[in-house]
Structures are given as structure tokens and as C-alpha cells.
PDB file of C-alpha atoms in Angstrom:
ATOM      1  CA  MET P  78      -4.197 181.891 129.119  1.00 42.00           C
ATOM      2  CA  ILE P  79      -4.957 178.452 127.651  1.00 51.00           C
ATOM      3  CA  PRO P  80      -6.920 178.516 124.356  1.00 56.00           C
ATOM      4  CA  ASN P  81     -10.365 176.882 124.409  1.00 66.00           C
ATOM      5  CA  ASP P  82      -9.701 175.155 121.096  1.00 67.00           C
ATOM      6  CA  PRO P  83      -6.913 172.516 121.347  1.00 68.00           C
ATOM      7  CA  LEU P  84      -6.056 173.147 117.683  1.00 65.00           C
ATOM      8  CA  CYS P  85      -4.845 176.593 118.724  1.00 67.00           C
ATOM      9  CA  LEU P  86      -2.062 175.075 120.829  1.00 67.00           C
ATOM     10  CA  PRO P  87       1.273 175.295 118.955  1.00 65.00           C
ATOM     11  CA  GLU P  88       2.266 171.803 120.151  1.00 67.00           C
ATOM     12  CA  ILE P  89      -0.927 170.290 118.714  1.00 72.00           C
ATOM     13  CA  GLN P  90      -0.579 172.196 115.450  1.00 68.00           C
ATOM     14  CA  LEU P  91       2.971 170.922 114.930  1.00 70.00           C
ATOM     15  CA  LEU P  92       1.844 167.377 115.685  1.00 71.00           C
ATOM     16  CA  VAL P  93      -1.009 167.630 113.191  1.00 72.00           C
ATOM     17  CA  ALA P  94       1.278 169.138 110.535  1.00 67.00           C
ATOM     18  CA  ARG P  95       3.502 166.048 110.544  1.00 72.00           C
ATOM     19  CA  TYR P  96       0.678 163.997 109.051  1.00 66.00           C
ATOM     20  CA  LEU P  97      -0.411 166.461 106.383  1.00 71.00           C
ATOM     21  CA  GLU P  98       0.556 166.586 102.721  1.00 77.00           C
ATOM     22  CA  ASP P  99       1.681 169.874 101.178  1.00 76.00           C
ATOM     23  CA  ARG P 100      -1.717 170.495  99.612  1.00 80.00           C
ATOM     24  CA  ASP P 101      -3.362 170.049 103.028  1.00 78.00           C
ATOM     25  CA  LEU P 102      -0.893 172.449 104.653  1.00 77.00           C
ATOM     26  CA  THR P 103      -1.697 174.948 101.928  1.00 79.00           C
ATOM     27  CA  GLU P 104      -5.375 174.751 102.854  1.00 80.00           C
ATOM     28  CA  CYS P 105      -4.553 175.139 106.561  1.00 77.00           C
ATOM     29  CA  ILE P 106      -2.671 178.406 106.084  1.00 77.00           C
ATOM     30  CA  ARG P 107      -5.768 179.832 104.382  1.00 81.00           C
ATOM     31  CA  VAL P 108      -8.090 179.196 107.344  1.00 79.00           C
ATOM     32  CA  CYS P 109      -7.139 182.207 109.453  1.00 80.00           C
ATOM     33  CA  LYS P 110      -4.184 184.382 110.454  1.00 81.00           C
ATOM     34  CA  LEU P 111      -3.267 182.217 113.443  1.00 77.00           C
ATOM     35  CA  TRP P 112      -3.221 179.042 111.355  1.00 76.00           C
ATOM     36  CA  HIS P 113      -1.242 180.820 108.659  1.00 80.00           C
ATOM     37  CA  ILE P 114       1.463 181.692 111.187  1.00 80.00           C
ATOM     38  CA  ALA P 115       1.423 178.200 112.685  1.00 78.00           C
ATOM     39  CA  PHE P 116       1.455 176.045 109.547  1.00 78.00           C
ATOM     40  CA  LEU P 117       3.514 178.151 107.130  1.00 82.00           C
ATOM     41  CA  PRO P 118       6.903 176.985 108.533  1.00 82.00           C
ATOM     42  CA  CYS P 119       5.813 173.352 108.120  1.00 81.00           C
ATOM     43  CA  LEU P 120       5.086 173.990 104.459  1.00 82.00           C
ATOM     44  CA  TRP P 121       8.485 175.517 103.724  1.00 88.00           C
ATOM     45  CA  GLU P 122      10.975 173.818 106.043  1.00 89.00           C
ATOM     46  CA  ASP P 123      11.383 170.765 103.756  1.00 89.00           C
ATOM     47  CA  LEU P 124      11.250 172.017 100.171  1.00 87.00           C
ATOM     48  CA  THR P 125      11.567 170.151  96.842  1.00 85.00           C
ATOM     49  CA  LEU P 126      12.049 171.926  93.493  1.00 81.00           C
ATOM     50  CA  LYS P 127      11.788 169.611  90.523  1.00 74.00           C
ATOM     51  CA  TYR P 128      11.899 170.795  86.916  1.00 61.00           C
ATOM     52  CA  ARG P 129      13.522 169.133  83.938  1.00 51.00           C
ATOM     53  CA  PHE P 130      14.545 172.246  82.020  1.00 48.00           C
ATOM     54  CA  ILE P 131      14.903 175.938  82.769  1.00 48.00           C
ATOM     55  CA  ASP P 132      12.039 177.012  80.498  1.00 48.00           C
ATOM     56  CA  GLU P 133       9.603 174.726  82.358  1.00 48.00           C
ATOM     57  CA  ARG P 134       9.856 176.668  85.622  1.00 50.00           C
ATOM     58  CA  PRO P 135       7.569 179.459  86.843  1.00 51.00           C
ATOM     59  CA  ILE P 136      10.594 181.664  87.578  1.00 58.00           C
ATOM     60  CA  GLY P 137       8.886 184.855  88.760  1.00 61.00           C
ATOM     61  CA  PRO P 138       6.189 183.613  91.185  1.00 66.00           C
ATOM     62  CA  LEU P 139       8.407 180.889  92.635  1.00 73.00           C
ATOM     63  CA  LEU P 140      11.357 183.215  93.184  1.00 78.00           C
ATOM     64  CA  ASN P 141       9.151 185.750  94.923  1.00 84.00           C
ATOM     65  CA  ALA P 142       7.811 183.062  97.250  1.00 83.00           C
ATOM     66  CA  LEU P 143      11.335 181.758  97.936  1.00 86.00           C
ATOM     67  CA  GLN P 144      12.566 185.219  98.813  1.00 88.00           C
ATOM     68  CA  ARG P 145       9.671 185.798 101.206  1.00 88.00           C
ATOM     69  CA  ASN P 146      10.042 182.461 102.991  1.00 89.00           C
ATOM     70  CA  ARG P 147      13.756 181.667 102.644  1.00 92.00           C
ATOM     71  CA  GLN P 148      14.327 181.959 106.400  1.00 93.00           C
ATOM     72  CA  LEU P 149      11.974 178.974 106.913  1.00 91.00           C
ATOM     73  CA  VAL P 150      13.795 176.522 104.622  1.00 93.00           C
ATOM     74  CA  LYS P 151      15.846 173.887 106.466  1.00 94.00           C
ATOM     75  CA  VAL P 152      15.961 171.101 103.861  1.00 95.00           C
ATOM     76  CA  LEU P 153      16.203 171.863 100.138  1.00 93.00           C
ATOM     77  CA  ARG P 154      15.987 169.242  97.394  1.00 91.00           C
ATOM     78  CA  MET P 155      16.672 170.487  93.883  1.00 86.00           C
ATOM     79  CA  GLN P 156      16.088 167.851  91.223  1.00 76.00           C
ATOM     80  CA  SER P 157      16.217 170.038  88.164  1.00 62.00           C
ATOM     81  CA  ALA P 158      18.074 172.064  85.623  1.00 58.00           C
ATOM     82  CA  PHE P 159      19.529 174.453  88.157  1.00 57.00           C
ATOM     83  CA  SER P 160      19.366 178.172  87.563  1.00 62.00           C
ATOM     84  CA  THR P 161      21.516 180.824  89.219  1.00 67.00           C
ATOM     85  CA  ASN P 162      18.218 182.628  89.879  1.00 71.00           C
ATOM     86  CA  TYR P 163      17.779 180.130  92.738  1.00 75.00           C
ATOM     87  CA  ALA P 164      21.127 181.065  94.306  1.00 83.00           C
ATOM     88  CA  ILE P 165      19.507 182.452  97.446  1.00 89.00           C
ATOM     89  CA  SER P 166      20.793 182.613 100.998  1.00 94.00           C
ATOM     90  CA  TYR P 167      18.700 180.357 103.254  1.00 95.00           C
ATOM     91  CA  PRO P 168      19.760 181.295 106.818  1.00 95.00           C
ATOM     92  CA  ARG P 169      18.569 178.028 108.418  1.00 95.00           C
ATOM     93  CA  LEU P 170      19.487 175.617 105.625  1.00 96.00           C
ATOM     94  CA  HIS P 171      21.275 172.528 106.946  1.00 97.00           C
ATOM     95  CA  THR P 172      20.551 169.910 104.244  1.00 97.00           C
ATOM     96  CA  LEU P 173      20.917 170.326 100.485  1.00 96.00           C
ATOM     97  CA  ASN P 174      20.242 167.580  97.920  1.00 94.00           C
ATOM     98  CA  LEU P 175      21.268 168.765  94.473  1.00 91.00           C
ATOM     99  CA  ARG P 176      20.596 166.582  91.430  1.00 88.00           C
ATOM    100  CA  MET P 177      21.639 168.274  88.232  1.00 80.00           C
ATOM    101  CA  VAL P 178      20.619 167.416  84.679  1.00 68.00           C
ATOM    102  CA  ASP P 179      23.016 167.440  81.744  1.00 56.00           C
ATOM    103  CA  ILE P 180      22.125 170.398  79.520  1.00 50.00           C
ATOM    104  CA  HIS P 181      24.070 168.746  76.669  1.00 49.00           C
ATOM    105  CA  ASP P 182      21.409 166.009  76.517  1.00 49.00           C
ATOM    106  CA  ARG P 183      18.753 168.418  75.319  1.00 49.00           C
ATOM    107  CA  GLY P 184      20.009 168.998  71.809  1.00 47.00           C
ATOM    108  CA  PRO P 185      22.271 171.676  70.319  1.00 44.00           C
ATOM    109  CA  THR P 186      25.498 172.680  72.035  1.00 46.00           C
ATOM    110  CA  PRO P 187      24.556 175.106  74.838  1.00 41.00           C
ATOM    111  CA  THR P 188      25.834 178.664  74.767  1.00 41.00           C
ATOM    112  CA  ILE P 189      28.272 180.022  77.356  1.00 41.00           C
ATOM    113  CA  GLU P 190      25.426 182.087  78.819  1.00 43.00           C
ATOM    114  CA  LEU P 191      23.275 178.973  79.256  1.00 42.00           C
ATOM    115  CA  GLU P 192      26.137 177.054  80.869  1.00 46.00           C
ATOM    116  CA  GLN P 193      26.621 179.915  83.333  1.00 49.00           C
ATOM    117  CA  GLU P 194      22.875 179.839  84.029  1.00 56.00           C
ATOM    118  CA  TYR P 195      23.243 176.228  85.180  1.00 70.00           C
ATOM    119  CA  ASP P 196      26.165 176.898  87.550  1.00 81.00           C
ATOM    120  CA  PRO P 197      25.193 175.838  91.127  1.00 86.00           C
ATOM    121  CA  THR P 198      28.359 177.322  92.686  1.00 89.00           C
ATOM    122  CA  PRO P 199      26.674 180.564  93.928  1.00 90.00           C
ATOM    123  CA  LEU P 200      24.092 178.532  95.854  1.00 91.00           C
ATOM    124  CA  ILE P 201      26.878 176.730  97.749  1.00 93.00           C
ATOM    125  CA  ARG P 202      28.776 179.932  98.502  1.00 94.00           C
ATOM    126  CA  LEU P 203      25.671 181.698  99.831  1.00 95.00           C
ATOM    127  CA  ASN P 204      24.846 178.918 102.305  1.00 96.00           C
ATOM    128  CA  PRO P 205      27.802 178.164 104.601  1.00 95.00           C
ATOM    129  CA  SER P 206      25.393 176.668 107.156  1.00 96.00           C
ATOM    130  CA  ILE P 207      25.066 173.424 105.120  1.00 97.00           C
ATOM    131  CA  VAL P 208      25.780 170.329 107.235  1.00 97.00           C
ATOM    132  CA  ASN P 209      24.462 167.572 104.961  1.00 97.00           C
ATOM    133  CA  LEU P 210      25.214 167.737 101.237  1.00 97.00           C
ATOM    134  CA  SER P 211      24.106 165.205  98.613  1.00 96.00           C
ATOM    135  CA  LEU P 212      25.249 165.761  95.016  1.00 93.00           C
ATOM    136  CA  GLU P 213      24.423 163.972  91.786  1.00 91.00           C
ATOM    137  CA  PHE P 214      25.525 164.604  88.181  1.00 85.00           C
ATOM    138  CA  ILE P 215      27.885 167.450  89.053  1.00 82.00           C
ATOM    139  CA  LYS P 216      30.005 167.950  85.948  1.00 78.00           C
ATOM    140  CA  GLY P 217      30.662 170.592  83.333  1.00 69.00           C
ATOM    141  CA  PRO P 218      32.551 173.879  82.990  1.00 65.00           C
ATOM    142  CA  TYR P 219      31.648 174.963  86.535  1.00 70.00           C
ATOM    143  CA  SER P 220      33.099 171.805  88.132  1.00 75.00           C
ATOM    144  CA  ALA P 221      36.393 173.182  89.466  1.00 77.00           C
ATOM    145  CA  PRO P 222      35.010 176.340  91.171  1.00 83.00           C
ATOM    146  CA  PHE P 223      32.059 174.325  92.456  1.00 86.00           C
ATOM    147  CA  TRP P 224      34.282 171.867  94.327  1.00 85.00           C
ATOM    148  CA  ARG P 225      36.354 174.709  95.741  1.00 84.00           C
ATOM    149  CA  ALA P 226      33.120 176.171  97.132  1.00 89.00           C
ATOM    150  CA  VAL P 227      32.247 172.797  98.677  1.00 89.00           C
ATOM    151  CA  ALA P 228      35.709 172.644 100.265  1.00 85.00           C
ATOM    152  CA  ASP P 229      34.961 175.997 101.951  1.00 88.00           C
ATOM    153  CA  LEU P 230      31.862 174.670 103.798  1.00 92.00           C
ATOM    154  CA  THR P 231      33.254 174.658 107.323  1.00 90.00           C
ATOM    155  CA  ASN P 232      30.063 173.202 108.847  1.00 94.00           C
ATOM    156  CA  LEU P 233      29.842 170.267 106.417  1.00 94.00           C
ATOM    157  CA  LYS P 234      29.681 166.879 108.162  1.00 94.00           C
ATOM    158  CA  ASN P 235      28.025 164.476 105.706  1.00 96.00           C
ATOM    159  CA  LEU P 236      28.838 164.397 102.000  1.00 94.00           C
ATOM    160  CA  GLU P 237      27.417 162.082  99.315  1.00 95.00           C
ATOM    161  CA  ILE P 238      28.620 162.305  95.697  1.00 92.00           C
ATOM    162  CA  ARG P 239      27.104 160.259  92.865  1.00 92.00           C
ATOM    163  CA  ASP P 240      27.783 160.185  89.109  1.00 89.00           C
ATOM    164  CA  SER P 241      29.945 163.300  89.243  1.00 87.00           C
ATOM    165  CA  VAL P 242      33.331 164.568  88.103  1.00 83.00           C
ATOM    166  CA  ILE P 243      35.346 166.034  90.961  1.00 80.00           C
ATOM    167  CA  GLU P 244      37.763 168.540  89.481  1.00 74.00           C
ATOM    168  CA  ILE P 245      40.226 170.210  91.841  1.00 68.00           C
ATOM    169  CA  SER P 246      43.585 171.763  90.935  1.00 62.00           C
ATOM    170  CA  THR P 247      45.427 170.622  94.066  1.00 53.00           C
ATOM    171  CA  ALA P 248      45.069 167.507  96.177  1.00 53.00           C
ATOM    172  CA  SER P 249      44.828 169.333  99.497  1.00 58.00           C
ATOM    173  CA  ASP P 250      41.784 171.369  98.366  1.00 62.00           C
ATOM    174  CA  PHE P 251      39.682 168.248  97.922  1.00 70.00           C
ATOM    175  CA  TRP P 252      41.120 165.644 100.274  1.00 73.00           C
ATOM    176  CA  GLY P 253      41.607 168.204 103.013  1.00 71.00           C
ATOM    177  CA  LEU P 254      37.832 168.598 103.186  1.00 73.00           C
ATOM    178  CA  PHE P 255      37.489 165.096 104.582  1.00 75.00           C
ATOM    179  CA  THR P 256      39.220 165.955 107.852  1.00 79.00           C
ATOM    180  CA  LEU P 257      35.949 167.570 108.987  1.00 83.00           C
ATOM    181  CA  LEU P 258      33.524 164.920 107.708  1.00 91.00           C
ATOM    182  CA  ASN P 259      31.649 162.282 109.676  1.00 94.00           C
ATOM    183  CA  LYS P 260      30.343 160.543 106.556  1.00 94.00           C
ATOM    184  CA  LEU P 261      31.659 160.293 102.995  1.00 91.00           C
ATOM    185  CA  VAL P 262      29.972 158.412 100.149  1.00 92.00           C
ATOM    186  CA  VAL P 263      31.416 158.510  96.601  1.00 89.00           C
ATOM    187  CA  ILE P 264      29.534 156.419  94.009  1.00 91.00           C
ATOM    188  CA  ARG P 265      30.313 156.189  90.262  1.00 88.00           C
ATOM    189  CA  SER P 266      32.387 159.370  90.374  1.00 84.00           C
ATOM    190  CA  SER P 267      35.901 160.310  89.319  1.00 79.00           C
ATOM    191  CA  VAL P 268      38.471 162.716  90.713  1.00 73.00           C
ATOM    192  CA  VAL P 269      40.616 164.493  88.104  1.00 67.00           C
ATOM    193  CA  ARG P 270      43.876 166.355  88.627  1.00 58.00           C
ATOM    194  CA  SER P 271      43.792 165.755  92.376  1.00 51.00           C
ATOM    195  CA  GLY P 272      46.825 163.504  92.726  1.00 53.00           C
ATOM    196  CA  THR P 273      47.021 161.208  95.718  1.00 56.00           C
ATOM    197  CA  ILE P 274      45.841 161.758  99.260  1.00 58.00           C
ATOM    198  CA  PRO P 275      48.433 163.968 101.012  1.00 62.00           C
ATOM    199  CA  PRO P 276      50.287 161.696 103.468  1.00 62.00           C
ATOM    200  CA  MET P 277      50.092 164.141 106.383  1.00 65.00           C
ATOM    201  CA  LEU P 278      46.275 164.334 106.400  1.00 69.00           C
ATOM    202  CA  THR P 279      44.263 162.340 108.933  1.00 76.00           C
ATOM    203  CA  TYR P 280      40.500 161.896 109.256  1.00 80.00           C
ATOM    204  CA  PRO P 281      39.720 161.676 112.975  1.00 86.00           C
ATOM    205  CA  GLN P 282      35.980 162.448 112.645  1.00 88.00           C
ATOM    206  CA  LEU P 283      35.199 160.105 109.736  1.00 89.00           C
ATOM    207  CA  ARG P 284      32.799 157.378 110.860  1.00 91.00           C
ATOM    208  CA  THR P 285      31.254 156.197 107.576  1.00 91.00           C
ATOM    209  CA  LEU P 286      33.119 155.662 104.290  1.00 86.00           C
ATOM    210  CA  GLU P 287      31.621 154.193 101.093  1.00 89.00           C
ATOM    211  CA  LEU P 288      33.512 154.156  97.789  1.00 83.00           C
ATOM    212  CA  ASP P 289      32.140 152.461  94.680  1.00 82.00           C
ATOM    213  CA  GLN P 290      33.272 152.981  91.090  1.00 68.00           C
TER     214      GLN P 290
END
């Protein structure tokens, strides 16, 4: 049965949603149950979290909403002081943009507990579905385990690294990752304790390479 109102057609609703801002989508999901079901995925599929410091974030309400709607998130942009509270499994996540802030810039030397709070490694480990990964300002005590987690992303095809310190204990852990990549961009970043590229490795799928120190 064809609905009398064209706005009830899923194809029309998706088309309309492409032209709406988040605040407009929020109003749409409040109209009725059918609109809530139709527009809610559009509100959550491309998500940006942006906070400068941990104590600026509404941890409780936001975490509850993330847990309820995590299966809808496909693109996640985190431009903030990361918290391990946000280390959630997003079953459909394919793109992650992670821009860290340096907790040492805020003032006194951070405690070990605070440094652990900022560790983004659990987020990477919980989301093996990531295909596109963009990283900025990745450095600190979590660096080595973080890059090992990145190396374990078997679905990863596009990797961009900016202003980061890549710390890996063996060369094969890091350079071996590139055999699966289609695109690699490394800007203003350094690789420590990785040695040289192992001579037996080849990169048959690499189509785009950009290196800039």
C-alpha cells in the first residue's frame, strides 16, 4: 500500500534528510513515531564529538545516548580530550577521525590515572570494522600499544597520520600494516624504534602515498 503523504515514503525521507542540519533532524524525530524511526539513523550515522577537556563533557547523558544508538554510527569524528568512557563498540563504524589534545598543555603534570583516561587504544580494539582511519596528535605513554592496535585492523584501507609519534617495537609490526593499505598519508610525524622497512615486504594495494616531514 502506497502512503497518501509522500513524506511517509522512506526514499523521500532519506532525500530530505540530506539537506537538513542536525538541529532540524532533531525536530523531525519529535514529530511522530514514524518520523522518529525514519530520521534517527540520519542523525547518528555521521557523528562529531568535540570537547577540549574531559571535565567539559556531559559524560552521563552522552554516553547513554551513544550506547542506545551505537549501531547507527558509521562515521565518528572525535576532536577532543579522549576518554576511555567513549571506548564503545560501533558495529557499523567504517570511518574514524581521531584528533587528540595534549593533556600536558593544560598545566600541572597529569597523573597516571588521567593519562590512562586519555588512552584511545580500547576504542581501536573494539572496532575492527574500521576502513578509513585519520589520526592527529597521537603521542604519549599509550603510543606503543595504540599503534599495535592499529596494526591489527585487518579491514583498514586508508590511513592518515598527522603530527604524531609512531612508536613500535619491531619494524614488521608497523611497516607490515601497509601491505593492506590503498592510501597512506604521513604528515609531520616521526617513527621511533621501527628500524628500516623490511626488504621482503611489498605493497601491491597501495595507490596513494604522501610523506611530508
